[in-house]
PDB file of C-alpha atoms in Angstrom:
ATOM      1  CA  UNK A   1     139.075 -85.319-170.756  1.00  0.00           C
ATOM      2  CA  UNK A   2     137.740 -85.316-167.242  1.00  0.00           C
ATOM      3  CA  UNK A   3     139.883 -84.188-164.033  1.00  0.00           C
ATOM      4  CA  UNK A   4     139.857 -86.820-161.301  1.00  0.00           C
ATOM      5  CA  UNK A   5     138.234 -85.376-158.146  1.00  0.00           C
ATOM      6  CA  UNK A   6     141.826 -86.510-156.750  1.00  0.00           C
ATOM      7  CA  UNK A   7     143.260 -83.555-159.165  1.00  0.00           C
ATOM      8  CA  UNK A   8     140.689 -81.271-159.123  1.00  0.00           C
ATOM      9  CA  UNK A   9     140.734 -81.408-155.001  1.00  0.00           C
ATOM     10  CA  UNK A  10     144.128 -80.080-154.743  1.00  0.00           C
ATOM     11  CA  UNK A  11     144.060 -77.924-157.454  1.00  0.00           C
ATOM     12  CA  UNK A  12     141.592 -75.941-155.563  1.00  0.00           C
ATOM     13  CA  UNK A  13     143.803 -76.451-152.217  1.00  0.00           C
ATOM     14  CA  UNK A  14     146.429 -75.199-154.104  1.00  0.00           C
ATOM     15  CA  UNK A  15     143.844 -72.170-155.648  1.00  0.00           C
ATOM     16  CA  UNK A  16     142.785 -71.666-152.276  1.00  0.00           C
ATOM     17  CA  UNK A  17     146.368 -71.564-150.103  1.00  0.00           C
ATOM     18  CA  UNK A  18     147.786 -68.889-152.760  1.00  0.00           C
ATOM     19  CA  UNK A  19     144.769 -66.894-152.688  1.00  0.00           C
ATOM     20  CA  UNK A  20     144.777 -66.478-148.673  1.00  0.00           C
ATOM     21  CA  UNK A  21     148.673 -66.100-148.848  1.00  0.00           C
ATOM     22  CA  UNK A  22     147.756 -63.287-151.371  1.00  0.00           C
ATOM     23  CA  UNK A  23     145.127 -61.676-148.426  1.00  0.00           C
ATOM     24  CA  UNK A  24     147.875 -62.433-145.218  1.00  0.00           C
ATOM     25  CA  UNK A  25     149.809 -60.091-147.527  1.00  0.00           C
ATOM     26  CA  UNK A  26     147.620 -57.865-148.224  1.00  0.00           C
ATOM     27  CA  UNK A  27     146.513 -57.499-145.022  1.00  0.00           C
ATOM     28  CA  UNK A  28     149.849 -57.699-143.031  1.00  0.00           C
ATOM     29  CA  UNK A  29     151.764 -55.064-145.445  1.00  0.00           C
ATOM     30  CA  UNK A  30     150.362 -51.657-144.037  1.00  0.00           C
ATOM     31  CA  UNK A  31     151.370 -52.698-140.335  1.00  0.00           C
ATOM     32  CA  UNK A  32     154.807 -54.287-141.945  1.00  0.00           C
ATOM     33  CA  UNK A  33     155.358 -51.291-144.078  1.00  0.00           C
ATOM     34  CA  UNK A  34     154.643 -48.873-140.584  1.00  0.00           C
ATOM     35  CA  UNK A  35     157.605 -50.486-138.561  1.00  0.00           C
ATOM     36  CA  UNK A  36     159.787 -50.535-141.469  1.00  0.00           C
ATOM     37  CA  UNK A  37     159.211 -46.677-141.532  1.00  0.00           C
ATOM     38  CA  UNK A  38     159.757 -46.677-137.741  1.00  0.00           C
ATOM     39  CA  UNK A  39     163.313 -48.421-138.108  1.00  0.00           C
ATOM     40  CA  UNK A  40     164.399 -45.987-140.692  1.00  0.00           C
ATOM     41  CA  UNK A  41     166.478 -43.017-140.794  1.00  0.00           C
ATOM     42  CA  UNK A  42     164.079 -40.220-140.511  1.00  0.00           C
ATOM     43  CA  UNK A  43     165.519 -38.221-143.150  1.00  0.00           C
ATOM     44  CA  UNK A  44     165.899 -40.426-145.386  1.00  0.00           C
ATOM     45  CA  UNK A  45     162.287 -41.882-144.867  1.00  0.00           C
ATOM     46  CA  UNK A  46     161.001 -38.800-146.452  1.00  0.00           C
ATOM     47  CA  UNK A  47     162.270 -39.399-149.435  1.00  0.00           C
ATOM     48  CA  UNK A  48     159.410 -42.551-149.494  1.00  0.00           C
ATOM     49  CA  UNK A  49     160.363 -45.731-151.122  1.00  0.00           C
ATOM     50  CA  UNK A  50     160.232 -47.606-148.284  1.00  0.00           C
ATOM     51  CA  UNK A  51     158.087 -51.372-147.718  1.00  0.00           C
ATOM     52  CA  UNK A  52     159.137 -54.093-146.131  1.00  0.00           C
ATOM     53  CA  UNK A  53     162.239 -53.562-145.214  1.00  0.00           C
ATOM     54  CA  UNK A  54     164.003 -50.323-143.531  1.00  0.00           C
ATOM     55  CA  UNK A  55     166.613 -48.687-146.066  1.00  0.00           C
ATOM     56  CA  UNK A  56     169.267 -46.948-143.207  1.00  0.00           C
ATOM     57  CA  UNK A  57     168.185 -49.034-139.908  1.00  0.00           C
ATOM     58  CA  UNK A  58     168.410 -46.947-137.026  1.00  0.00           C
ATOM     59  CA  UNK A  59     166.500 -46.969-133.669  1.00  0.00           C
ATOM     60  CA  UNK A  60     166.713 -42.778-133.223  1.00  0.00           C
ATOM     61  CA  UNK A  61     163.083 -42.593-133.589  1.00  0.00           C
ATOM     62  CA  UNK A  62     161.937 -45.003-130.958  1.00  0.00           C
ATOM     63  CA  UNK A  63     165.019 -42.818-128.823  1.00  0.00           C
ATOM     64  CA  UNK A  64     162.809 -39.680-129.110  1.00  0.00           C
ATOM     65  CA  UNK A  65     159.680 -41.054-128.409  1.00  0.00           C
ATOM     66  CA  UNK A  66     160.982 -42.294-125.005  1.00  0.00           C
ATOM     67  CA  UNK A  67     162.930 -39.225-124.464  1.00  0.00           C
ATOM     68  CA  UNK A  68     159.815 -38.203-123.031  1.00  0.00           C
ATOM     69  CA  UNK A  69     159.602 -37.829-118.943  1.00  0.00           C
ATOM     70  CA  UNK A  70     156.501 -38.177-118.999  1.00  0.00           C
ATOM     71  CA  UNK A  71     155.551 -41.726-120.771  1.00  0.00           C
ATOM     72  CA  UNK A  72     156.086 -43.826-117.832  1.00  0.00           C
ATOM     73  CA  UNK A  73     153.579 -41.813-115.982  1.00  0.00           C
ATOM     74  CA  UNK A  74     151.430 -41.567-118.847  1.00  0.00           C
ATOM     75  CA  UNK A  75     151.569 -45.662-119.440  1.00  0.00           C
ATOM     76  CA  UNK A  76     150.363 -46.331-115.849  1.00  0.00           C
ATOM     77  CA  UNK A  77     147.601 -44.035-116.586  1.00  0.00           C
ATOM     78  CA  UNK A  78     146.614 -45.498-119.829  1.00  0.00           C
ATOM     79  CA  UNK A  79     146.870 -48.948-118.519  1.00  0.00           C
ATOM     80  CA  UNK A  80     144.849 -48.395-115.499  1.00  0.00           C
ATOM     81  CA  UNK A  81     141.856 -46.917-116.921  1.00  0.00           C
ATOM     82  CA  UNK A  82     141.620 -48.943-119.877  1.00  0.00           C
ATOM     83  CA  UNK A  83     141.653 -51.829-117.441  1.00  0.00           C
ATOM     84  CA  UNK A  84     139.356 -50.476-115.020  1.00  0.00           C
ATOM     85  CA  UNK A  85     137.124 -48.846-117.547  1.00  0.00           C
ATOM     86  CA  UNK A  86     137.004 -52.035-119.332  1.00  0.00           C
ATOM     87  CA  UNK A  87     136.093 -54.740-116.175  1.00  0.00           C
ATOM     88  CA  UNK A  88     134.029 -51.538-115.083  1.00  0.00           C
ATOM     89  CA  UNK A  89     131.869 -51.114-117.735  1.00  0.00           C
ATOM     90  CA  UNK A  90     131.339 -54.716-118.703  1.00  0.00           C
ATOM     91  CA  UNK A  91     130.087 -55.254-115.473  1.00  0.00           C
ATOM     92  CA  UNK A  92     127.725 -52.085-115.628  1.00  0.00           C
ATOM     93  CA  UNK A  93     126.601 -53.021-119.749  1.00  0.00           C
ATOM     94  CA  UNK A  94     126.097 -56.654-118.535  1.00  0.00           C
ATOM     95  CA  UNK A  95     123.859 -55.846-115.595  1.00  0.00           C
ATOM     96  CA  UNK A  96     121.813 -53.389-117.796  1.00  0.00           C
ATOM     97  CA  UNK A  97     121.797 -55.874-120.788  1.00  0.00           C
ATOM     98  CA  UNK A  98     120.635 -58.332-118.243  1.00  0.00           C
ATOM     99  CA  UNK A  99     117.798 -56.766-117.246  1.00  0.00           C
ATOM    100  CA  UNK A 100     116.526 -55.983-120.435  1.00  0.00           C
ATOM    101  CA  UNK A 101     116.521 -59.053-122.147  1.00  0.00           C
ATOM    102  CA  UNK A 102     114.426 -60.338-119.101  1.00  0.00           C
ATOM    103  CA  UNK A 103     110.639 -60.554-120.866  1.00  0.00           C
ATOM    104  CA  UNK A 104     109.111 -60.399-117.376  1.00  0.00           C
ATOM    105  CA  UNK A 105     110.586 -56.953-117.103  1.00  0.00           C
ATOM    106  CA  UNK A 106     107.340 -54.271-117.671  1.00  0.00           C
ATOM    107  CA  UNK A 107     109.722 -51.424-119.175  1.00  0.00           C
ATOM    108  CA  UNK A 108     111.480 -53.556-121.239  1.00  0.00           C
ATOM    109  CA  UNK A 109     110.742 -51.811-124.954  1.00  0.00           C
ATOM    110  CA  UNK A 110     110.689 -48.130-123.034  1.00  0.00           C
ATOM    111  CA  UNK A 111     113.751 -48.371-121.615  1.00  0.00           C
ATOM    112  CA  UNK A 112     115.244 -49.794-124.916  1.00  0.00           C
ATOM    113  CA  UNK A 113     114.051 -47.157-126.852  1.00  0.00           C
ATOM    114  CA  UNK A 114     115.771 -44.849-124.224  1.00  0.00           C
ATOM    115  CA  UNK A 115     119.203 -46.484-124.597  1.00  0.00           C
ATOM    116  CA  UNK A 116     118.711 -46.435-128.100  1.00  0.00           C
ATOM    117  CA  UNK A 117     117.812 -42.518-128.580  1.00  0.00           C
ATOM    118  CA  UNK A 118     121.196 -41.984-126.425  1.00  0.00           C
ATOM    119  CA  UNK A 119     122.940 -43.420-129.112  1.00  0.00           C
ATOM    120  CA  UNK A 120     120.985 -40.580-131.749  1.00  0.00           C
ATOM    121  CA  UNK A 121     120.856 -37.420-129.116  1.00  0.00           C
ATOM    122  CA  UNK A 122     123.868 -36.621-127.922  1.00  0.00           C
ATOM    123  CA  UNK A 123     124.186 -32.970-126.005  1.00  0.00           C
ATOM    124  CA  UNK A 124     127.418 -31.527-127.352  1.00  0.00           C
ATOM    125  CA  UNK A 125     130.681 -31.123-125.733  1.00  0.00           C
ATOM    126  CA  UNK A 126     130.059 -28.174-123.828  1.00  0.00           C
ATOM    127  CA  UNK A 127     127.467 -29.734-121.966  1.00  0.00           C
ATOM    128  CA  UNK A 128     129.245 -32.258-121.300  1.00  0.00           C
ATOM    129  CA  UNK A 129     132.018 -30.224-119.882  1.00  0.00           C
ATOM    130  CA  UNK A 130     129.933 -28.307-118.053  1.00  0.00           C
ATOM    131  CA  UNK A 131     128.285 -31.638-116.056  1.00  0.00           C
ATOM    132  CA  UNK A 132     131.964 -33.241-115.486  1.00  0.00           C
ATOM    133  CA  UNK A 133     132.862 -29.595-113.819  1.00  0.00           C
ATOM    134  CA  UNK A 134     130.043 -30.303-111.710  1.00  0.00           C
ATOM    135  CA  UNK A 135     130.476 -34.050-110.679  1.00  0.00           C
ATOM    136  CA  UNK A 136     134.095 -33.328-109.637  1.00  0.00           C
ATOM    137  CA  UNK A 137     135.764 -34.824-112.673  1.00  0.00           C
ATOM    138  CA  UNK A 138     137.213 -31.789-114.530  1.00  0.00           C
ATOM    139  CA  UNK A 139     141.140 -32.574-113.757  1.00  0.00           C
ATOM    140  CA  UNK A 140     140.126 -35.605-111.513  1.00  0.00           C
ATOM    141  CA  UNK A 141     141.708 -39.119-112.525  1.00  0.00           C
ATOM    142  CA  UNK A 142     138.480 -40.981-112.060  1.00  0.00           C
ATOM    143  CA  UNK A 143     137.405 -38.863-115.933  1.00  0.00           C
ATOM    144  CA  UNK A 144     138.820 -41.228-117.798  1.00  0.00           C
ATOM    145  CA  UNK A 145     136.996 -43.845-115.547  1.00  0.00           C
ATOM    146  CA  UNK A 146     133.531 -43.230-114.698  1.00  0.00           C
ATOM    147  CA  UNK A 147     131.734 -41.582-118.143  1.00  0.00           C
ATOM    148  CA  UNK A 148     133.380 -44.968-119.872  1.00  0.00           C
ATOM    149  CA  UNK A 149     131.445 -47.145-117.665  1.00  0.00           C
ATOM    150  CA  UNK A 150     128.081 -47.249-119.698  1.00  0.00           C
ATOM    151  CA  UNK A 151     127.278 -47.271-123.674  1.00  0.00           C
ATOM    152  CA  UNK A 152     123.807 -47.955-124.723  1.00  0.00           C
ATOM    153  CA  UNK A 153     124.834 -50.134-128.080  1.00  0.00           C
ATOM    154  CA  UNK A 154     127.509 -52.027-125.586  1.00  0.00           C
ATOM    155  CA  UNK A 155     124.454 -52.593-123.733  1.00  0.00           C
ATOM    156  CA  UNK A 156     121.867 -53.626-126.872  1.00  0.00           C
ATOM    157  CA  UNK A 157     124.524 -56.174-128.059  1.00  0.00           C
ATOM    158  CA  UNK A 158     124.980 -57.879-124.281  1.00  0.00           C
ATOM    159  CA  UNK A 159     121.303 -58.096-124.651  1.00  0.00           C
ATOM    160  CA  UNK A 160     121.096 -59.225-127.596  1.00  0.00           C
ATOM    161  CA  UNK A 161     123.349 -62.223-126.843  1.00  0.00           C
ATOM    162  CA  UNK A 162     121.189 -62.878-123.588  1.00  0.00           C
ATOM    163  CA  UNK A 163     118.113 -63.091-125.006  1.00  0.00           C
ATOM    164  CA  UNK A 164     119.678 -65.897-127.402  1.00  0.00           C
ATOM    165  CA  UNK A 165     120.156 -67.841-124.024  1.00  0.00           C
ATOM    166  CA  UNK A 166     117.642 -70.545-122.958  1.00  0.00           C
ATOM    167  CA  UNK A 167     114.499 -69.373-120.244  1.00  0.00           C
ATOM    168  CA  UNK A 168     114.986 -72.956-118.878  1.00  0.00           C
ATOM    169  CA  UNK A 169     118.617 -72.070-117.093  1.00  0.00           C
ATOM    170  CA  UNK A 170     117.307 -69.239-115.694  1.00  0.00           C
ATOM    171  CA  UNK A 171     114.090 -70.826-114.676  1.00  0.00           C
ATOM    172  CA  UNK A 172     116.062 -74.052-113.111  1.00  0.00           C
ATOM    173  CA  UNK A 173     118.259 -71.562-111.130  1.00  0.00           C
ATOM    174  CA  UNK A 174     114.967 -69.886-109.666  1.00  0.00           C
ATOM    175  CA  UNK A 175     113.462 -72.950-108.875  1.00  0.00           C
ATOM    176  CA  UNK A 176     116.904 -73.388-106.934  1.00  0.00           C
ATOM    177  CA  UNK A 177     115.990 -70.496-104.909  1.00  0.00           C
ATOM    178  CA  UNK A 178     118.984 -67.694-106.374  1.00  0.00           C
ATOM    179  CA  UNK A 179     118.004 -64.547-106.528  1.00  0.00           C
ATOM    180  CA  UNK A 180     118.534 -62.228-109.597  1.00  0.00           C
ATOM    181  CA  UNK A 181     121.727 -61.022-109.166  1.00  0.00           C
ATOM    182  CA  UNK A 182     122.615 -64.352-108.475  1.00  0.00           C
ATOM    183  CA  UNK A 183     121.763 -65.616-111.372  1.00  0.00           C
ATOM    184  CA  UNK A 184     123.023 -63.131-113.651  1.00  0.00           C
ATOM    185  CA  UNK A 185     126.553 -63.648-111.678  1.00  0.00           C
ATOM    186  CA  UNK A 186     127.021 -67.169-111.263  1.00  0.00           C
ATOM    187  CA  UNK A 187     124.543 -68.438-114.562  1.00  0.00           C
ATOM    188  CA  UNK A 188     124.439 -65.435-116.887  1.00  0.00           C
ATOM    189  CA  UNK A 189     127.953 -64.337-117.393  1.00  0.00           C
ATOM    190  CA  UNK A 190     130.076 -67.912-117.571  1.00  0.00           C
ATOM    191  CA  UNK A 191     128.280 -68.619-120.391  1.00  0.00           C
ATOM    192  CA  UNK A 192     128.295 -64.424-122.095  1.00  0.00           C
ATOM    193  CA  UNK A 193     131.800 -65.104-122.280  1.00  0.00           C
ATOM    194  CA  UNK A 194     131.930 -64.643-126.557  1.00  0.00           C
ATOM    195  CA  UNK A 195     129.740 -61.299-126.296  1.00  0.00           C
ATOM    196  CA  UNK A 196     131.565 -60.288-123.535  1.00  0.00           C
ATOM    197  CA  UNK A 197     134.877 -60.922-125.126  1.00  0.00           C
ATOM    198  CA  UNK A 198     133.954 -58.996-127.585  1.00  0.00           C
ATOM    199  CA  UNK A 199     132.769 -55.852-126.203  1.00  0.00           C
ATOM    200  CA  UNK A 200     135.402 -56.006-123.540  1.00  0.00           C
ATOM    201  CA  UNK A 201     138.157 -55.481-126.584  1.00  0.00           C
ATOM    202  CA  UNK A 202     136.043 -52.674-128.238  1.00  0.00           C
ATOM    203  CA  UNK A 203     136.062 -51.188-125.141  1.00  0.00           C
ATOM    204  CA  UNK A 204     139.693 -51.610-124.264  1.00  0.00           C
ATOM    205  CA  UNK A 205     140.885 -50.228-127.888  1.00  0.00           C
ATOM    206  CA  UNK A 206     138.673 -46.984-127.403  1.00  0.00           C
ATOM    207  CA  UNK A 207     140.218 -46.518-123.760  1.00  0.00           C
ATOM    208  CA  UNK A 208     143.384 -47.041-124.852  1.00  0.00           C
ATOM    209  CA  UNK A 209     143.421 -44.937-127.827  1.00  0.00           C
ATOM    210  CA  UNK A 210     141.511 -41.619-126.299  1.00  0.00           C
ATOM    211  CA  UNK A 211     143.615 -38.597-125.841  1.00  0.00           C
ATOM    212  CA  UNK A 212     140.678 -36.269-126.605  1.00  0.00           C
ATOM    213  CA  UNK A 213     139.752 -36.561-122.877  1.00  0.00           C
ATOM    214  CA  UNK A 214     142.725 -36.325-121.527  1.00  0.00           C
ATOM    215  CA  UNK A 215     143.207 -33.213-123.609  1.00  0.00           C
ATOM    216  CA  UNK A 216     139.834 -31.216-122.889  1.00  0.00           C
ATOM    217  CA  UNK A 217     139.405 -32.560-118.785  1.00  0.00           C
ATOM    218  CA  UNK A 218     142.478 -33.344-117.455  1.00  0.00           C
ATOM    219  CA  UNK A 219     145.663 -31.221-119.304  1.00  0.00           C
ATOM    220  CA  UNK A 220     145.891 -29.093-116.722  1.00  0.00           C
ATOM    221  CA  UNK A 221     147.793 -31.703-114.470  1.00  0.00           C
ATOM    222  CA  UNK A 222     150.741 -33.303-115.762  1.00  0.00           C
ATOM    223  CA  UNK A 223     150.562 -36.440-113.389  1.00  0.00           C
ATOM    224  CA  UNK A 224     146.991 -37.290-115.360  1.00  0.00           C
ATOM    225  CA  UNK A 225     148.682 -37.365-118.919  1.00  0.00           C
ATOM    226  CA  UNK A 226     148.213 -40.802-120.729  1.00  0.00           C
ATOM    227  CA  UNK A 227     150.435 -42.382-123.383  1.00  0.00           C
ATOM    228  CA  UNK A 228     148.224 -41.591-126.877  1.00  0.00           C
ATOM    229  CA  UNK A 229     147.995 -37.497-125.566  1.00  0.00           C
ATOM    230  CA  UNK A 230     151.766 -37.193-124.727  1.00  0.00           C
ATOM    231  CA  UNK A 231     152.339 -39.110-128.597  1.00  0.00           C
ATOM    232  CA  UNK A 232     150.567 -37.221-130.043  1.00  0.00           C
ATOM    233  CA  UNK A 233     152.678 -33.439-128.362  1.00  0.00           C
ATOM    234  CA  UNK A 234     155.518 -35.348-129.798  1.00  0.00           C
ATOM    235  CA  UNK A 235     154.001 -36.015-133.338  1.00  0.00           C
ATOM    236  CA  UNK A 236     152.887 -32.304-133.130  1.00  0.00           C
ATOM    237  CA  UNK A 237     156.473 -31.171-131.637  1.00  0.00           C
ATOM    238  CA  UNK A 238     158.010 -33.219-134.704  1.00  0.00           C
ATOM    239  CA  UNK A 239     155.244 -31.526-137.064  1.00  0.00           C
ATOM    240  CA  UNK A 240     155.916 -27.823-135.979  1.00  0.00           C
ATOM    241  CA  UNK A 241     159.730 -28.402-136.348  1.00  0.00           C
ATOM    242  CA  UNK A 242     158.872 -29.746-139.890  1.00  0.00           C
ATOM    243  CA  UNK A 243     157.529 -26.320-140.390  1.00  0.00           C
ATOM    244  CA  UNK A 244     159.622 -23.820-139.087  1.00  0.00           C
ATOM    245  CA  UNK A 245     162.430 -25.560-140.794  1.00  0.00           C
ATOM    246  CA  UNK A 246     160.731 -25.282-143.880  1.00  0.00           C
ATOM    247  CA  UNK A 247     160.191 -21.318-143.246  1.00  0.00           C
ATOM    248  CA  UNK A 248     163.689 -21.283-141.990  1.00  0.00           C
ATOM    249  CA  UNK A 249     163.167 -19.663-138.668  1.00  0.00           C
ATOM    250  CA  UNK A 250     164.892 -23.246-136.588  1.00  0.00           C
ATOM    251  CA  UNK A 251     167.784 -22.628-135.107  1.00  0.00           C
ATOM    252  CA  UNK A 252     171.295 -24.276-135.197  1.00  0.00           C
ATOM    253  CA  UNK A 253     170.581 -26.853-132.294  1.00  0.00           C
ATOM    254  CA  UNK A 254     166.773 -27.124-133.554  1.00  0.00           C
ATOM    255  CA  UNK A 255     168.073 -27.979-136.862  1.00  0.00           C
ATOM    256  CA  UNK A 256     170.147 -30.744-135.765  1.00  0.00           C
ATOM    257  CA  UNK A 257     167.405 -31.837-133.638  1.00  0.00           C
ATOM    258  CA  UNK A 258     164.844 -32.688-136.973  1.00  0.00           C
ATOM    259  CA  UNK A 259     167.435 -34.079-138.228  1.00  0.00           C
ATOM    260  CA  UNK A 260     167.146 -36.812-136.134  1.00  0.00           C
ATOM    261  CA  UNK A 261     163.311 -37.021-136.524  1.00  0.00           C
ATOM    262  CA  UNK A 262     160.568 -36.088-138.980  1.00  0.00           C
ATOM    263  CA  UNK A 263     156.494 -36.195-138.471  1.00  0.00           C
ATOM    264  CA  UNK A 264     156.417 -39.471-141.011  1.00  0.00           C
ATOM    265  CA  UNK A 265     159.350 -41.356-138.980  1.00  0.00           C
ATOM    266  CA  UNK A 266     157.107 -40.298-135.720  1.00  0.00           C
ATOM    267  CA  UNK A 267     153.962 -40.966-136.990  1.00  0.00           C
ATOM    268  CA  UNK A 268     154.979 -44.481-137.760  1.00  0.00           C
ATOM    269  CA  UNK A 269     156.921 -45.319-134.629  1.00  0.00           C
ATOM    270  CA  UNK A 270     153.989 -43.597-132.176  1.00  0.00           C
ATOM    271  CA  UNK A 271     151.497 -46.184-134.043  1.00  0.00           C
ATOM    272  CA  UNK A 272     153.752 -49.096-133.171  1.00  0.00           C
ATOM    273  CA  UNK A 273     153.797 -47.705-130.032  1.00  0.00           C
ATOM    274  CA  UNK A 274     150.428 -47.271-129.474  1.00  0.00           C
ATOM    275  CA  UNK A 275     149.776 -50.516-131.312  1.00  0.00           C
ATOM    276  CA  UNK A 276     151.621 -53.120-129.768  1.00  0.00           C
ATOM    277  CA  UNK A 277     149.472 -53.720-125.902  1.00  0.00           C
ATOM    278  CA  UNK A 278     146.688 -54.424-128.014  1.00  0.00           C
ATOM    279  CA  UNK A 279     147.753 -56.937-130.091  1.00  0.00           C
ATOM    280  CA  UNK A 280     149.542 -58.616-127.579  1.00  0.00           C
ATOM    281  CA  UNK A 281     145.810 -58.642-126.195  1.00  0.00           C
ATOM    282  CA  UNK A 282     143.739 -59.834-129.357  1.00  0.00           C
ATOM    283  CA  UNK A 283     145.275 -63.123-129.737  1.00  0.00           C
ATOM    284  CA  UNK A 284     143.940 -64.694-126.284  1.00  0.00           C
ATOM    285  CA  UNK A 285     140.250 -63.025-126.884  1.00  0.00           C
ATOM    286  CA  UNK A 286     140.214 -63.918-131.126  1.00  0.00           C
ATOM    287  CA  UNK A 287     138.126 -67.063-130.931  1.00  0.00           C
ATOM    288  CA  UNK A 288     135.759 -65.116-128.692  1.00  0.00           C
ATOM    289  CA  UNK A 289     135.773 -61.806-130.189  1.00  0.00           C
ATOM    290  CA  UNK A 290     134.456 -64.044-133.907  1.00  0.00           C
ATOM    291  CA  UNK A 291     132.299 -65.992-131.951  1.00  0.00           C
ATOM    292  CA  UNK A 292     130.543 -62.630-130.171  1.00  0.00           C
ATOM    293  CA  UNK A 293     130.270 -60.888-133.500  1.00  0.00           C
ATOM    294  CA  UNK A 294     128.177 -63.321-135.326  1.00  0.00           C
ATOM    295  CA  UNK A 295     125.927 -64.556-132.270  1.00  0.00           C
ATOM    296  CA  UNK A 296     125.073 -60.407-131.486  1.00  0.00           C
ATOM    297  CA  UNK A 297     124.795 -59.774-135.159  1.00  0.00           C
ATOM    298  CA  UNK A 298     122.052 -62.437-136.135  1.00  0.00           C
ATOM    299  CA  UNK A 299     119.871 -63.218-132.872  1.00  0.00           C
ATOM    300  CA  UNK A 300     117.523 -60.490-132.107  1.00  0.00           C
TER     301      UNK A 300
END
């Protein structure tokens, strides 16, 4: 007995709707199962058995995460440079993408090569500390800004996407008498905007979720904190009093104070947290960020 093609069409759009239900819930659960954790009592959430919903709701942990004096200042901070690292360096990455996708350029496979070994040689961290010491930047605001504002393989997939582009708009904008810069502003870029998209939000989640620098080049000043480094002093503050508990040296008043949190309640409420700007973010640059991926990934 043969199936219709009627029958056998919507037994596969039936096949195929339970299937991606299947991966929305596969892929949704961890993030699901985090802020259920985060809404729980944090005693009780180490006792584990918790998924989609929160056994003893409470709000106590997000309470001690925002205890903190210093996560308004450290907000700003975060904010700011991942915003000005991010417009900052796409303009820098762009420019330097630009100019090597250009054919006419003489240097073009040296200086490639040159971005690319960057990306192979790197010189250590104390190296690096000791040439932010002498540019100025060692407790300076402007560290979280300037060493962000150029990465060679940000730069190899802007010009990889260029030199997808078609000679003839560039051409027709020289016959037009503009200039290079020009015509990598008002020619170039509307039409980068996937690519751009794309490394724009790389950029913007590494900015936003550094604390390293902020704890090797600027701890020394408490105005300079950002929001992932003072998270993670309370996720360590929440760890040690884990421990001491355990070895019984807490006090009365420390006791009742990890009794109100504990490192896996923390842990899960800092990554909502930490979380949340971006993906208020993603869904305005998702058709872009696809669309960048597969253009960078197949033209070379």
């Amino acid at each position: 007995m043969k199936i219709s093609t009627k029958t056998s069409d919507r037994l596969f759009d039936i096949f195929n709707t339970i299937f991606m239900l299947f991966i929305v819930v596969l892929m949704l659960y961890p993030f699901l199962n985090t802020l259920a954790v985060s809404l729980n009592n944090a005693t009780d959430s180490i006792k584990g058995g918790i998924y989609l919903w929160p056994r003893i709701f409470t709000l106590k942990n997000y309470e001690s995460v925002f205890e903190n004096e210093l996560l308004l200042t450290a907000f700003v901070n975060s904010v700011a440079r991942t915003v000005l690292s991010t417009v900052g360096g796409l303009f820098m990455c762009s420019m330097a993408g630009y100019v090597v996708s250009r054919k006419e350029f003489i240097a073009n496979k040296f200086v490639t090569i040159y971005f690319l070994m960057t990306m192979y040689v790197s010189a250590g961290l104390i190296p690096t500390y000791f040439l932010f010491r002498d540019l100025g930047l060692i407790n300076n605001w402007w560290v979280y800004v300037v060493p962000g504002l150029f990465g060679a393989f940000n730069v190899i997939v802007i010009r990889t996407y260029m030199q997808g582009l078609p000679d003839s708009l560039v051409e027709a904008a020289r016959i037009d008498g503009a200039g290079e810069f020009r015509t990598y502003i008002q020619i170039v870029l509307p039409i980068c905007k996937p690519v751009l998209a794309t490394v724009g939000l790389w950029m913007a989640v590494g900015n936003w979720n550094d604390w390293f620098t902020s704890y090797i080049f600027a701890s020394a000043r408490k105005e300079l904190t950002v929001l992932q480094y003072e998270l993670m002093k309370v996720l360590g503050s929440a760890m040690a009093a884990m421990g001491n508990r355990q070895s019984g040296a807490l006090a009365a008043q420390g006791a009742q104070a990890f009794d109100n949190i504990s490192p896996i309640a923390i842990r899960a409420t800092i990554t909502i947290v930490a979380a949340v700007p971006i993906l208020c973010v993603y869904p305005f640059l998702q058709r872009y960020f696809v669309q960048g991926v597969h253009i960078g990934s197949v033209k070379g």
